[in-house]
Amino acid sequence: MVHMHSVFCTTLSALNEPLPAVDYLVAFSGDKEVKCAKYATYGTVELAENALEALGNQNAVLLANHGLNAVAGNMMMAFAIAEQIEFCAEIYIRARSAGTPVILEDEEMARMVKRFANYGQKVEV
Ligand SMILES: [Zn+2]
């Protein structure tokens, strides 16, 4: 797991909002959005439980007023997920400050999640 207090994920977590599919790279999370877990004091069992509940079967979860957790089978992948989600959070915050971001359709994100499951392998067009 990678845990971080990066600026844009933490900004979004301060709003207690999920990160929607503002970019197809949100699919790195394993779904169409990154949920935001309910706030709890750092280092507590309550925080861990809230994070796990919001994470579900996904690879990333925002922690309200705190930051982001990214999980994977190895550290390199967990870091890559964290990096991509931070990029998407930055795009989302910047797009919101410039106007109203267009969010990708659920069907498109389902296709992206499927593709990302085979990331690095040749994918049918
Ligand atoms: Zn922390």
mmCIF file of C-alpha atoms and ligand atoms in Angstrom:
data_model
loop_
_atom_site.group_PDB
_atom_site.id
_atom_site.type_symbol
_atom_site.label_atom_id
_atom_site.label_comp_id
_atom_site.label_asym_id
_atom_site.label_seq_id
_atom_site.Cartn_x
_atom_site.Cartn_y
_atom_site.Cartn_z
ATOM 1 C CA MET A 1 0.000 0.000 0.000
ATOM 2 C CA VAL A 2 1.038 3.576 -0.712
ATOM 3 C CA HIS A 3 -0.358 6.255 1.605
ATOM 4 C CA MET A 4 0.147 9.905 0.715
ATOM 5 C CA HIS A 5 -0.778 13.487 1.497
ATOM 6 C CA SER A 6 -0.381 14.771 -2.053
ATOM 7 C CA VAL A 7 -1.811 18.225 -2.710
ATOM 8 C CA PHE A 8 -4.646 17.441 -5.125
ATOM 9 C CA CYS A 9 -5.907 14.196 -3.574
ATOM 10 C CA THR A 10 -5.864 15.938 -0.190
ATOM 11 C CA THR A 11 -7.644 18.974 -1.653
ATOM 12 C CA LEU A 12 -10.409 16.729 -2.963
ATOM 13 C CA SER A 13 -10.519 14.801 0.326
ATOM 14 C CA ALA A 14 -10.982 18.132 2.132
ATOM 15 C CA LEU A 15 -14.204 18.511 0.131
ATOM 16 C CA ASN A 16 -15.171 14.957 1.244
ATOM 17 C CA GLU A 17 -16.000 14.208 -2.390
ATOM 18 C CA PRO A 18 -15.162 11.256 -4.639
ATOM 19 C CA LEU A 19 -12.930 11.660 -7.698
ATOM 20 C CA PRO A 20 -15.164 11.106 -10.749
ATOM 21 C CA ALA A 21 -14.068 9.880 -14.185
ATOM 22 C CA VAL A 22 -12.641 13.194 -15.374
ATOM 23 C CA ASP A 23 -9.962 11.213 -17.240
ATOM 24 C CA TYR A 24 -9.819 7.561 -18.312
ATOM 25 C CA LEU A 25 -6.801 7.122 -15.995
ATOM 26 C CA VAL A 26 -9.241 7.078 -13.065
ATOM 27 C CA ALA A 27 -9.645 3.431 -14.158
ATOM 28 C CA PHE A 28 -6.329 2.793 -12.376
ATOM 29 C CA SER A 29 -8.544 2.780 -9.276
ATOM 30 C CA GLY A 30 -10.317 -0.319 -10.600
ATOM 31 C CA ASP A 31 -13.651 1.457 -11.111
ATOM 32 C CA LYS A 32 -15.314 4.596 -12.504
ATOM 33 C CA GLU A 33 -14.507 6.776 -9.476
ATOM 34 C CA VAL A 34 -12.367 6.931 -6.354
ATOM 35 C CA LYS A 35 -14.582 7.056 -3.269
ATOM 36 C CA CYS A 36 -13.855 9.176 -0.214
ATOM 37 C CA ALA A 37 -13.833 7.358 3.143
ATOM 38 C CA LYS A 38 -15.473 8.993 6.167
ATOM 39 C CA TYR A 39 -13.176 11.001 8.406
ATOM 40 C CA ALA A 40 -11.565 9.459 11.471
ATOM 41 C CA THR A 41 -8.476 10.306 13.538
ATOM 42 C CA TYR A 42 -5.225 9.108 11.963
ATOM 43 C CA GLY A 43 -3.767 5.896 13.305
ATOM 44 C CA THR A 44 -7.101 4.604 14.636
ATOM 45 C CA VAL A 45 -8.933 1.363 13.913
ATOM 46 C CA GLU A 46 -11.923 3.518 12.919
ATOM 47 C CA LEU A 47 -9.879 5.146 10.138
ATOM 48 C CA ALA A 48 -8.741 1.732 8.873
ATOM 49 C CA GLU A 49 -12.338 0.450 8.927
ATOM 50 C CA ASN A 50 -13.689 3.530 7.128
ATOM 51 C CA ALA A 51 -10.933 3.251 4.509
ATOM 52 C CA LEU A 52 -11.565 -0.451 3.908
ATOM 53 C CA GLU A 53 -15.321 0.073 3.644
ATOM 54 C CA ALA A 54 -14.937 2.827 1.022
ATOM 55 C CA LEU A 55 -12.151 0.951 -0.803
ATOM 56 C CA GLY A 56 -14.272 -2.149 -1.429
ATOM 57 C CA ASN A 57 -12.673 -4.127 -4.262
ATOM 58 C CA GLN A 58 -10.916 -1.087 -5.705
ATOM 59 C CA ASN A 59 -7.237 -0.089 -5.754
ATOM 60 C CA ALA A 60 -7.531 3.438 -4.360
ATOM 61 C CA VAL A 61 -9.511 5.394 -1.789
ATOM 62 C CA LEU A 62 -9.471 9.011 -0.628
ATOM 63 C CA LEU A 63 -9.403 9.584 3.148
ATOM 64 C CA ALA A 64 -11.556 12.547 4.182
ATOM 65 C CA ASN A 65 -9.477 15.598 5.164
ATOM 66 C CA HIS A 66 -6.309 13.511 4.972
ATOM 67 C CA GLY A 67 -5.068 12.018 1.665
ATOM 68 C CA LEU A 68 -5.055 8.833 -0.405
ATOM 69 C CA ASN A 69 -4.389 5.095 -0.051
ATOM 70 C CA ALA A 70 -3.459 3.037 -3.126
ATOM 71 C CA VAL A 71 -3.164 -0.749 -2.945
ATOM 72 C CA ALA A 72 -1.715 -3.383 -5.284
ATOM 73 C CA GLY A 73 0.125 -6.684 -5.286
ATOM 74 C CA ASN A 74 3.482 -4.880 -5.265
ATOM 75 C CA MET A 75 4.879 -1.464 -4.303
ATOM 76 C CA MET A 76 5.674 -0.366 -7.866
ATOM 77 C CA MET A 77 2.075 -0.860 -8.966
ATOM 78 C CA ALA A 78 0.677 0.740 -5.796
ATOM 79 C CA PHE A 79 2.918 3.762 -6.428
ATOM 80 C CA ALA A 80 1.873 3.911 -10.094
ATOM 81 C CA ILE A 81 -1.799 3.898 -9.047
ATOM 82 C CA ALA A 82 -1.192 6.648 -6.469
ATOM 83 C CA GLU A 83 0.658 8.730 -9.069
ATOM 84 C CA GLN A 84 -2.108 8.376 -11.679
ATOM 85 C CA ILE A 85 -4.876 9.155 -9.180
ATOM 86 C CA GLU A 86 -3.010 12.270 -8.019
ATOM 87 C CA PHE A 87 -2.712 13.349 -11.677
ATOM 88 C CA CYS A 88 -6.470 12.839 -12.182
ATOM 89 C CA ALA A 89 -7.266 14.711 -8.949
ATOM 90 C CA GLU A 90 -5.157 17.629 -10.183
ATOM 91 C CA ILE A 91 -6.947 17.654 -13.533
ATOM 92 C CA TYR A 92 -10.317 17.514 -11.761
ATOM 93 C CA ILE A 93 -9.543 20.394 -9.353
ATOM 94 C CA ARG A 94 -8.106 22.510 -12.189
ATOM 95 C CA ALA A 95 -11.044 21.726 -14.502
ATOM 96 C CA ARG A 96 -13.514 22.644 -11.748
ATOM 97 C CA SER A 97 -11.779 25.952 -11.210
ATOM 98 C CA ALA A 98 -12.010 26.681 -14.960
ATOM 99 C CA GLY A 99 -15.565 25.449 -15.538
ATOM 100 C CA THR A 100 -17.641 22.297 -15.305
ATOM 101 C CA PRO A 101 -15.668 19.126 -16.077
ATOM 102 C CA VAL A 102 -17.248 16.592 -18.415
ATOM 103 C CA ILE A 103 -17.286 13.182 -16.734
ATOM 104 C CA LEU A 104 -16.778 10.069 -18.865
ATOM 105 C CA GLU A 105 -19.766 7.741 -19.307
ATOM 106 C CA ASP A 106 -20.027 4.618 -17.120
ATOM 107 C CA GLU A 107 -19.874 2.422 -20.240
ATOM 108 C CA GLU A 108 -16.564 3.971 -21.330
ATOM 109 C CA MET A 109 -15.093 3.590 -17.845
ATOM 110 C CA ALA A 110 -16.203 -0.054 -17.693
ATOM 111 C CA ARG A 111 -14.267 -0.576 -20.949
ATOM 112 C CA MET A 112 -11.202 1.181 -19.475
ATOM 113 C CA VAL A 113 -11.297 -0.870 -16.256
ATOM 114 C CA LYS A 114 -11.362 -4.028 -18.387
ATOM 115 C CA ARG A 115 -8.400 -2.796 -20.447
ATOM 116 C CA PHE A 116 -6.423 -1.813 -17.361
ATOM 117 C CA ALA A 117 -6.889 -5.323 -15.968
ATOM 118 C CA ASN A 118 -4.625 -6.350 -18.870
ATOM 119 C CA TYR A 119 -2.370 -3.291 -18.580
ATOM 120 C CA GLY A 120 0.896 -3.759 -20.430
ATOM 121 C CA GLN A 121 -0.487 -6.558 -22.590
ATOM 122 C CA LYS A 122 -1.702 -6.220 -26.168
ATOM 123 C CA VAL A 123 -5.389 -5.253 -26.185
ATOM 124 C CA GLU A 124 -7.946 -5.816 -28.958
ATOM 125 C CA VAL A 125 -9.206 -2.564 -30.502
HETATM 126 ZN ZN ZN B 1 -1.590 10.173 6.592
#
